XYZ file of C-alpha atoms in Angstrom:
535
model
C -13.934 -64.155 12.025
C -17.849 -63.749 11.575
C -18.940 -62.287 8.215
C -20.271 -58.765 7.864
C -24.274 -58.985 8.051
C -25.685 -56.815 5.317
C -29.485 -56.313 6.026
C -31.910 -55.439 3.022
C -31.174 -56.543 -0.989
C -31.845 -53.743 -3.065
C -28.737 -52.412 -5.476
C -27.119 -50.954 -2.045
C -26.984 -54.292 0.017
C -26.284 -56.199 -3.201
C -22.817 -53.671 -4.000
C -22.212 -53.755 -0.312
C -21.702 -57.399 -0.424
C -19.451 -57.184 -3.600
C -17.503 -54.501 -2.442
C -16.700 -56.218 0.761
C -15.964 -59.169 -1.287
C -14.174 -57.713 -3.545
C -11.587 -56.815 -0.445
C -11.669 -60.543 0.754
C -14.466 -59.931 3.317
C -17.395 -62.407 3.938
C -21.078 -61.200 4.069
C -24.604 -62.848 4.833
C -27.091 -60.881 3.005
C -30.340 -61.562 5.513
C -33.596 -60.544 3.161
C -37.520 -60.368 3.719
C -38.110 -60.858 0.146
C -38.266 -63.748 -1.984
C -34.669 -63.429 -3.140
C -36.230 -62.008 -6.431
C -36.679 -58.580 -8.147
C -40.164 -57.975 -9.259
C -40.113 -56.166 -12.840
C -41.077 -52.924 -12.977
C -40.188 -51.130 -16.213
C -41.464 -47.772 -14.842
C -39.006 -47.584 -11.907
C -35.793 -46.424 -13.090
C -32.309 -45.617 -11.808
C -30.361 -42.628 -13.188
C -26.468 -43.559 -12.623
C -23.849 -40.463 -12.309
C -20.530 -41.785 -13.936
C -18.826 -42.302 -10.578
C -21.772 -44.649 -9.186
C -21.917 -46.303 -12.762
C -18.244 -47.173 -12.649
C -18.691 -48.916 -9.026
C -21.145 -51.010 -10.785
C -19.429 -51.881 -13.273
C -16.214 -52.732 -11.293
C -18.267 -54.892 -8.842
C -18.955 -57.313 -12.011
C -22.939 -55.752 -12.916
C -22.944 -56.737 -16.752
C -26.764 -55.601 -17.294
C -25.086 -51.829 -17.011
C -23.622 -52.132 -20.605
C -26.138 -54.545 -21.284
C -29.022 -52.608 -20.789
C -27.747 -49.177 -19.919
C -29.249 -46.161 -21.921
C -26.474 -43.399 -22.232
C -28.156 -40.033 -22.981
C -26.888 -38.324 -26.281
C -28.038 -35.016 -25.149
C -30.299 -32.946 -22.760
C -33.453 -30.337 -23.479
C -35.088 -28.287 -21.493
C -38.706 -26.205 -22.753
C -40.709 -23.831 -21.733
C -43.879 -23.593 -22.912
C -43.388 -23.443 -26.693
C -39.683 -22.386 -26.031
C -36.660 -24.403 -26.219
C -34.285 -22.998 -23.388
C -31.412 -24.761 -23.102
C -29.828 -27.828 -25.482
C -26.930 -30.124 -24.258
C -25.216 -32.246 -26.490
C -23.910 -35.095 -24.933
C -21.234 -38.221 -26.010
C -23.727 -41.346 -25.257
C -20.761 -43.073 -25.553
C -18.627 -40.441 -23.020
C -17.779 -41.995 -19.726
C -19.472 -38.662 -18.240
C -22.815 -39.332 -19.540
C -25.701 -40.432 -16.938
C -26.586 -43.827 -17.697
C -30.375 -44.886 -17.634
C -31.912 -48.315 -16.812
C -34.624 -50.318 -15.081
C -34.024 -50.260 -11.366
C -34.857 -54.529 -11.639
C -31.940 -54.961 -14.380
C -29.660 -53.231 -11.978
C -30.693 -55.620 -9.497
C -30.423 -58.566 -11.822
C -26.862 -57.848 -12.463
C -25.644 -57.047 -9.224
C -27.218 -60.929 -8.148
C -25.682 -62.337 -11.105
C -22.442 -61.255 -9.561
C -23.170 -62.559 -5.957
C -23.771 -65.943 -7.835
C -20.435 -65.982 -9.068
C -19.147 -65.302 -5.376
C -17.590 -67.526 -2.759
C -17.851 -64.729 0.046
C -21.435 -63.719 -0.163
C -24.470 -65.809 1.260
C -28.327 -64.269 0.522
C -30.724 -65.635 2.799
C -34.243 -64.919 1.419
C -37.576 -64.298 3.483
C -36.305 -63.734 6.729
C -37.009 -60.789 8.809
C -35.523 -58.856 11.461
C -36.698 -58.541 14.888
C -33.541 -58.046 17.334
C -30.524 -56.438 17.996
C -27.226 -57.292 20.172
C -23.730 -55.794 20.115
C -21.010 -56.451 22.024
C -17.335 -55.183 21.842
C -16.314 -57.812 19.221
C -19.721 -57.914 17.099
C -23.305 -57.389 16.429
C -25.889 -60.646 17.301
C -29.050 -60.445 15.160
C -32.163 -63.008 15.404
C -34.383 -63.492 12.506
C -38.144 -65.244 11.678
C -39.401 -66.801 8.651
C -37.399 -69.114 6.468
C -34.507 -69.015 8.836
C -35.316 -68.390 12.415
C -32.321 -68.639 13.898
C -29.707 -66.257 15.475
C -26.979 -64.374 13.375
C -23.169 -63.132 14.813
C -21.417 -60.645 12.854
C -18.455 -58.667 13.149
C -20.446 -55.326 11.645
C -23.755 -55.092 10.435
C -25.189 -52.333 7.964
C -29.061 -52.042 7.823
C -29.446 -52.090 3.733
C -33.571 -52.041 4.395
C -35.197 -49.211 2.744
C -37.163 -46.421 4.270
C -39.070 -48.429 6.925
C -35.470 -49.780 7.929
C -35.812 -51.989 10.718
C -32.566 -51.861 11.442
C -32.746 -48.495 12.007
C -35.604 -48.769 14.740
C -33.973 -51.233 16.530
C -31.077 -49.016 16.547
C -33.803 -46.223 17.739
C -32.486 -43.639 15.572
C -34.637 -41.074 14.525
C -35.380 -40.250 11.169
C -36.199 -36.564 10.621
C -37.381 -34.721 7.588
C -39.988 -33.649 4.825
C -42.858 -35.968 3.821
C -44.371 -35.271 0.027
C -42.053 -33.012 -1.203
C -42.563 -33.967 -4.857
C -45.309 -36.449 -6.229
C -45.158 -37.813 -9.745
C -47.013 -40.113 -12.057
C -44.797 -42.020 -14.210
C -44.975 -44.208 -17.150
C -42.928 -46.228 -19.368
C -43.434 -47.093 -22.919
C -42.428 -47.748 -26.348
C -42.671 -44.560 -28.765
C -40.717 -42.503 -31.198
C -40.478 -39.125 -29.959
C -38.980 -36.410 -31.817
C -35.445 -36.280 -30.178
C -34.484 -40.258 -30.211
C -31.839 -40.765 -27.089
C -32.142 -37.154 -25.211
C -33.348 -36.676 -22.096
C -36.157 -33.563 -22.136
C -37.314 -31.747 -19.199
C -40.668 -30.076 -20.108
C -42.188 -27.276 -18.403
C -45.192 -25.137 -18.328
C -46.157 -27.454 -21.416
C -49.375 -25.302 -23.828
C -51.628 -28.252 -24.366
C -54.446 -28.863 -21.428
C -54.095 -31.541 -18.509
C -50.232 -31.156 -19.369
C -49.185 -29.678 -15.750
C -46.480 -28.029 -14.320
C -43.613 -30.260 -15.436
C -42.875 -33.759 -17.391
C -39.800 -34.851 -18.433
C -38.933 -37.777 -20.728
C -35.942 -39.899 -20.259
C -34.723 -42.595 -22.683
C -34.253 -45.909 -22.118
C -32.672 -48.672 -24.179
C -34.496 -51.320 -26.587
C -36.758 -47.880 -28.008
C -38.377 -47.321 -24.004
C -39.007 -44.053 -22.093
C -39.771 -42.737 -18.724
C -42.228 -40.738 -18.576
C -42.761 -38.408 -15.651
C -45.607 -36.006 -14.562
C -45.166 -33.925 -11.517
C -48.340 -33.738 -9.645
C -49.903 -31.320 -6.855
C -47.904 -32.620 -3.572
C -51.317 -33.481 -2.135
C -54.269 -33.924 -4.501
C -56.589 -36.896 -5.648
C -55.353 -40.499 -6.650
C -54.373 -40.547 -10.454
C -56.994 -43.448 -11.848
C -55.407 -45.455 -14.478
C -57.721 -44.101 -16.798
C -56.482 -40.736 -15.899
C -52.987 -41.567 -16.534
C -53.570 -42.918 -19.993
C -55.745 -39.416 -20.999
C -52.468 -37.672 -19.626
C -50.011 -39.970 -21.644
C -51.574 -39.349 -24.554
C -51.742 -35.648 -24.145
C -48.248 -35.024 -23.624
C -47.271 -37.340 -26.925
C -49.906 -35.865 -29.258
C -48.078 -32.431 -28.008
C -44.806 -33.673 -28.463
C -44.996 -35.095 -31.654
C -48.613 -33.345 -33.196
C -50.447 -36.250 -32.754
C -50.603 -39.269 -30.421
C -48.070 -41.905 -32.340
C -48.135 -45.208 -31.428
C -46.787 -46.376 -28.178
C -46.492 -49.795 -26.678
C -47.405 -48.817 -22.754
C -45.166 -51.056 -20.340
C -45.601 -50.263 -17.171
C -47.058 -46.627 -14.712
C -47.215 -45.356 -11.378
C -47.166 -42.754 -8.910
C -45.058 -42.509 -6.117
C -44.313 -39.615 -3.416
C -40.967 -38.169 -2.727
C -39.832 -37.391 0.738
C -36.557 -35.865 2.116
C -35.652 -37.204 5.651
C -31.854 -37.790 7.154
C -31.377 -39.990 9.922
C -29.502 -38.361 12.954
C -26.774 -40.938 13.261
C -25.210 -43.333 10.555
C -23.406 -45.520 12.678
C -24.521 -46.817 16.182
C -20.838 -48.904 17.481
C -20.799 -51.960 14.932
C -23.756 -50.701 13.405
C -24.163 -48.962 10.213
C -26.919 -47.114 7.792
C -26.827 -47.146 4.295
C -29.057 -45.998 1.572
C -32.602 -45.543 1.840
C -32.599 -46.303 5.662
C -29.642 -43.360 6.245
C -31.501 -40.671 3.700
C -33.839 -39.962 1.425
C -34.056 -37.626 -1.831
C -34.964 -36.888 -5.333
C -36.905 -33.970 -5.769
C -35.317 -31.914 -8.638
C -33.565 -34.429 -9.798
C -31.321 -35.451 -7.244
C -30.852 -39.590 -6.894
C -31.495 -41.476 -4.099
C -30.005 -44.620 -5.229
C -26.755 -42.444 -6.474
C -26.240 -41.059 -2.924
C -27.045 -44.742 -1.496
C -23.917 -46.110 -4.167
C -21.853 -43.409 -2.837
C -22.539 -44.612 0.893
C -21.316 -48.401 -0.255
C -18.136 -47.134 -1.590
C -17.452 -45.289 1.468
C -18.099 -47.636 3.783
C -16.685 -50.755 2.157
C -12.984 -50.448 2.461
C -13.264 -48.654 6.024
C -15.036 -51.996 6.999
C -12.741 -54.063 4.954
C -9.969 -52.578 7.104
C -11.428 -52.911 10.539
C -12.374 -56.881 9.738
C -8.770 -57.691 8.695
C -6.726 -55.754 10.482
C -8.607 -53.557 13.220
C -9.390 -49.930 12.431
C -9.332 -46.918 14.675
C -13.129 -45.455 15.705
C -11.597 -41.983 13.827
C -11.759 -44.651 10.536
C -15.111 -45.308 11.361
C -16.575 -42.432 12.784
C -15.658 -40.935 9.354
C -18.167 -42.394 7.870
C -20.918 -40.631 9.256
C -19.195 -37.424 9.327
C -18.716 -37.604 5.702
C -21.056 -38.977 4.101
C -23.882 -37.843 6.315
C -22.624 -34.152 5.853
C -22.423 -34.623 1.928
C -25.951 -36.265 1.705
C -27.461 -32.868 4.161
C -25.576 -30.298 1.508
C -27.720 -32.152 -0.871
C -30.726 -31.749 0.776
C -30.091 -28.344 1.634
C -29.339 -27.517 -1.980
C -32.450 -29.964 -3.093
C -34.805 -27.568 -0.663
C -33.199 -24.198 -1.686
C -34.095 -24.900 -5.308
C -37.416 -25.956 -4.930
C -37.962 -22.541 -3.449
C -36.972 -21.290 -6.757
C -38.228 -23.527 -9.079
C -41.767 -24.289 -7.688
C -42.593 -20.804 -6.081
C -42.547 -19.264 -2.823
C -39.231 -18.661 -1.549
C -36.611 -15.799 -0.320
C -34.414 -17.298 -3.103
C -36.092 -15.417 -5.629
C -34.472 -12.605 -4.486
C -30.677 -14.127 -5.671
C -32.734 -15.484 -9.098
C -35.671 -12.941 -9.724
C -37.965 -14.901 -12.250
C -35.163 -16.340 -14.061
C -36.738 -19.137 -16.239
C -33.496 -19.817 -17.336
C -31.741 -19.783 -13.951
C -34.348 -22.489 -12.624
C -33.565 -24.273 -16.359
C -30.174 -23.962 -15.287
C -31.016 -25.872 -11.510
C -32.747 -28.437 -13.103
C -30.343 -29.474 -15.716
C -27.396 -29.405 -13.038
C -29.862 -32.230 -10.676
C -30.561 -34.748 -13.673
C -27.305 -34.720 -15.217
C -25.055 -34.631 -11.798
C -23.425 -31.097 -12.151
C -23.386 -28.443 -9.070
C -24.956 -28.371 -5.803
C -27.737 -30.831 -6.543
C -25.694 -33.642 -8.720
C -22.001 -33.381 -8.555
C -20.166 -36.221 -6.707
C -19.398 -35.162 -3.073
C -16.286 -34.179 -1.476
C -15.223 -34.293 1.797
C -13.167 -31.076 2.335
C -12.974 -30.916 6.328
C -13.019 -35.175 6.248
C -11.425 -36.654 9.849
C -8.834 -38.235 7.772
C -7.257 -35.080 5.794
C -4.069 -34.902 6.494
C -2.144 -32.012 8.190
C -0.589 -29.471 6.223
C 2.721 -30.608 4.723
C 5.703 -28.398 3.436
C 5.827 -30.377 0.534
C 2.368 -30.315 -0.036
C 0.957 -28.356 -3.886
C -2.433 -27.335 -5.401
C -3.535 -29.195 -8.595
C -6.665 -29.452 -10.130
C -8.734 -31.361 -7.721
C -8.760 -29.559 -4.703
C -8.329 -32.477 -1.499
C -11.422 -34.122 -0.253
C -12.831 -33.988 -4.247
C -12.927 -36.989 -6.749
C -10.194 -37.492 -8.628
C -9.854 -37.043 -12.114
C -10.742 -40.540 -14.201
C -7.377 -39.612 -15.748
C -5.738 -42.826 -17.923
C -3.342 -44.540 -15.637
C 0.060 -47.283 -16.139
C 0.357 -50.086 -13.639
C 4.130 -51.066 -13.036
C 3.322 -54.742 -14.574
C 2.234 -52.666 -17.917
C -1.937 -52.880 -18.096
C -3.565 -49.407 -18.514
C -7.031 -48.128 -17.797
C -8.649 -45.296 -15.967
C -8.163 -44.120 -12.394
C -11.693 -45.438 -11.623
C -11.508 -49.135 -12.730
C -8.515 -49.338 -10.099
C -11.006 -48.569 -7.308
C -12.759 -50.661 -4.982
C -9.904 -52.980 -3.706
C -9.309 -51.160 -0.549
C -6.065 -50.146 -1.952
C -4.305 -46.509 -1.718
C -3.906 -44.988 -5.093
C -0.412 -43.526 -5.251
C 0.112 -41.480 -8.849
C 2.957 -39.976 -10.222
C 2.627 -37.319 -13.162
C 5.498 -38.225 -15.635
C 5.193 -36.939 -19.181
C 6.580 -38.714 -21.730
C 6.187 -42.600 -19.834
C 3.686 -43.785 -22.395
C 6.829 -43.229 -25.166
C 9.031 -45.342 -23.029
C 9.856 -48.763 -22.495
C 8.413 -50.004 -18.838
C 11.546 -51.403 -18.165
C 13.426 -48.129 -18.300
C 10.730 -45.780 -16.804
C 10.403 -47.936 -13.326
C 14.147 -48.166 -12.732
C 14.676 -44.187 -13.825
C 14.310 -40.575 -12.183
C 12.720 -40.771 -9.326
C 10.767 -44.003 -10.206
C 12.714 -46.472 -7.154
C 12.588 -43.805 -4.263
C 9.169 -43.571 -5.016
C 8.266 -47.183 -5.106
C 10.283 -47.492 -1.806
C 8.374 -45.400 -0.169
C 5.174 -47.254 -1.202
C 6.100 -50.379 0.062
C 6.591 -48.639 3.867
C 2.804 -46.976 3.396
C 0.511 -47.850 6.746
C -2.127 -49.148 4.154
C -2.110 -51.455 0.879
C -0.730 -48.969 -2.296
C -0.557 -49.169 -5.723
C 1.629 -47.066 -7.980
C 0.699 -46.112 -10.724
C 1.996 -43.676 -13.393
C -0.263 -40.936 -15.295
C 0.762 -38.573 -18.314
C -0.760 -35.843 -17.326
C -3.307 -34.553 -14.820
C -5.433 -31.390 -14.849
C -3.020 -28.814 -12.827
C -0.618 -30.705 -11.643
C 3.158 -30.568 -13.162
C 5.676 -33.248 -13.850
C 6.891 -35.262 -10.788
C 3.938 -34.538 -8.824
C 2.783 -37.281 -6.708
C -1.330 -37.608 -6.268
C -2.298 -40.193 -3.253
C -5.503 -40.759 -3.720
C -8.257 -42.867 -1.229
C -9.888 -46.344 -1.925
C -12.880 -44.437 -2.973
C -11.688 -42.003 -5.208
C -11.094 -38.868 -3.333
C -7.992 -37.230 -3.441
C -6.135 -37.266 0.081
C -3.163 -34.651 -0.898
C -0.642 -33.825 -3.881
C 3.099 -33.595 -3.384
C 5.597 -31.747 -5.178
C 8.069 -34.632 -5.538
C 8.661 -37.781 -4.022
C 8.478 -37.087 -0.225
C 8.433 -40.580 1.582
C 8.109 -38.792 5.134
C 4.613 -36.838 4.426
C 3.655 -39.584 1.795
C 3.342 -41.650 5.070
C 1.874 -39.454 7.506
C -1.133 -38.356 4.855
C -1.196 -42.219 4.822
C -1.784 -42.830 8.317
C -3.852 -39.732 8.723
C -6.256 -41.848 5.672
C -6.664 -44.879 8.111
C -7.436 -42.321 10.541
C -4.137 -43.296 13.069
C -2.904 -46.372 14.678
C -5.140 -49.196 14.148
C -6.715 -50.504 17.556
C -4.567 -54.420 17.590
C -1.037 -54.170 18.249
C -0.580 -57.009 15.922
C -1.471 -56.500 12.380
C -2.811 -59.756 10.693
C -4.152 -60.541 6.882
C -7.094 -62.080 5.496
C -4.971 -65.207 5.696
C -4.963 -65.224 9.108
C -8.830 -65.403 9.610
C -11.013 -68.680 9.639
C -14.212 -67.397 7.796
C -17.664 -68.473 8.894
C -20.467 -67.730 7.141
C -23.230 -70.432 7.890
């Protein structure tokens, strides 16, 4: 079979590519760049622990490597401290911080290491076929030639040409936030917490800047600007930088200046995700990031919906429910974020019928803010996908725990039948069902007895009959759930349904309901099966 055709090599088409690889699918990464990531020290990604983990599992080393976990969060007002957050920098639910190049870096170093992926450098886009079997692409530049595919997702930014050839529209706000940003050496007063300033007393300082630390002693710097006013001059910058460290810290300390900027933020959503073999992701599906929502978050979040739903339509033929769901789910989560994104500037910039729920709160809009930059409520948690095409009907057997369906599950620690142990998260991202039993008391016993006791064999029966690739695995505990209660739990993360007991007969049909029904072949085949072109 043809390869999957990822289109654009920022982080998203990069973790597209190892995700699908990662599930034994081929991709051709066709890019208009050189097939290198300039370094800018001043753009930054901010990774929620979910995203950060996908990394990680797709083989990105520079996240540990140069990864800045934030010890704690502080927000001022004024002269007034209003909020302080301690946080674990060494907590698996602390945002992690790094150059948006180093990201990149990592995520190529893994391609390098891979047999399935192909980059193709400084070629560009300029048609678009699809037939009932695949997508036909022809490219100029380095390789002007024609591509065949058996999907294609348009990876390619903002000005996606994918999308245009697609003619999708791409609705939305333009200059919803400006900022100038800088990044730098310094010592500030709170080494490793992230600060959101606002309303600072000294002159030139603004409405807002917040400081964000980096590793190796760096900071991000950022200003937020009139939406429309006049070009920030270097010069201008600099006067600014200076400012907001001599009122920091009493006095302008030294600083070793790396890298500034300013760049606009807009928030636009295109109308459809997926156009037959055709698919969006990232910055050419949505953008964000006013109050500290994450663009590139929401884009990682796209890649590890979308990877196993491909990975099971290239080997074995999925239904268009499987990948329809896509764009119902993801496109709906990324709109709630916009929504909440707009509803909370109202509040925290001025001028909205929202006051009338928060009347002048300076602590309620502290509040806002702190939930967008570290990932908590409407403008940072991880999605779910409550009303998702492929939730299950109600069951009898069916119980309530902690994680209502359609959320994230719990990074609870987890036992594999063979013995290893880890959390729920590093078992992701191998296009595998997650099925999880709650036994207290396993960790105490020998493997050896616990997999041939209780209710340890019907179980594991049952498993082997599932529509879709399963793992069991065994937990001690998880939040709300009692002993003997069975978690099945996506590819991605989200939990499908919890039983109360081993139930083979719904265990299956919340199974099939996952793959979203029969498959479309009548003959199921594996990766095996394919011959794999990707030249």
């Amino acid at each position: 079979m043809d390869p999957v055709i990822v289109v654009g090599a920022g982080p998203v088409g990069l973790a597209l590519s190892l995700a699908l690889a990662a599930q034994k699918v081929p991709s051709v990464i066709l890019d208009e760049g050189s097939g290198a990531e300039e370094p800018r020290p001043a753009r930054t990604a901010v990774l929620r622990p979910d995203t950060a983990a996908l990394v990680a599992a797709l083989g990105c080393t520079t996240l540990r490597e140069e990864g800045a976990r934030w010890t704690g969060w502080r927000s001022m007002r004024r002269k007034q401290l209003m909020r302080q957050i301690p946080l674990d920098g060494a907590d698996r639910s602390s945002p992690t911080h790094l150059p948006q190049h180093e990201l990149a870096r990592g995520l190529r170093a893994a391609i390098a290491g891979q047999d399935l992926v192909r980059m193709v450098p400084g070629c560009r886009l300029d048609s678009l076929e699809q037939d009932a079997r695949g997508v036909t692409v022809h490219t100029k530049g380095t390789e002007t030639t024609w591509w065949r595919g058996s999907h294609l997702v348009g990876c390619d930014g903002a000005r996606s040409t994918v999308r245009k050839l697609l003619d999708i529209r791409f609705p939305g706000r333009t200059a919803v936030e400006r900022h100038a940003v800088a990044a730098l050496r310094a010592e500030l007063p709170w080494p490793g917490e992230a600060m959101l300033h606002r309303s600072p007393p000294w002159r030139g300082g603004g409405a807002e800047v917040s400081a964000r630390p980096l590793r190796h002693g760096a900071w991000r710097l950022d200003w937020l600007l009139p939406a429309r006013g006049e070009l920030v001059t270097p010069d201008a910058l600099v006067a600014r930088l200076r400012d907001t460290l001599a009122g920091w810290c009493g006095d302008t300390p030294p600083y070793d200046l790396l890298d500034t900027g300013v760049y606009t933020l807009h928030h636009r959503l295109a109308r459809r995700w997926r156009v037959g073999r055709a698919f969006l992701a990232g910055d050419a599906a949505h953008l964000l990031g006013a109050v500290g929502t994450q663009g590139l978050d929401e884009g990682l979040r796209d890649v590890g919906n979308l990877a196993w739903k491909l990975a099971e339509d290239w080997h074995h033929g999925a239904s268009e429910t499987l990948l329809d769901s896509y764009q119902a789910e993801r496109r709906t989560a990324v709109a709630a974020r916009l929504r909440a994104a707009d509803q909370s500037l109202a509040v925290v910039r001025g001028g909205g019928g929202l006051r009338t729920y928060m009347p002048g709160s300076a602590r309620g809009q502290d509040a806002l803010l702190a939930d967008g930059h570290l990932g908590h409520g409407a403008l940072g948690a991880p999605p779910s996908y409550p009303r998702s095409p492929l939730a299950p009907p109600r069951a009898e057997g069916q119980t309530s725990v902690g994680t209502p369906s359609g959320a994230q599950a719990a990074d609870v620690w987890l036992t594999a039948p063979d013995g290893t142990t880890g959390h729920l998260r590093e078992r992701l991202g191998q296009g595998r069902l997650l099925v999880v039993l709650v036994a207290p008391g396993t960790g105490v016993w020998d493997r050896r007895h616990w997999m041939t006791a209780g209710v340890m064999p019907r179980l594991a029966a049952a498993v082997k009959k599932l529509p879709l690739r399963a793992e069991l695995l065994v937990t001690e505990a998880y939040p709300g759930a009692s002993a003997h209660t069975v978690l099945l739990v996506r590819p991605d993360g989200h939990l499908v349904t919890a039983f109360a007991g081993v139930r083979p007969a719904e265990l299956y049909a919340a199974a099939d309901a996952v793959r979203g029904g029969p498959r479309t072949q009548t003959s199921e085949q594996t990766s095996d099966d394919h011959t794999v072109n990707i030249n």
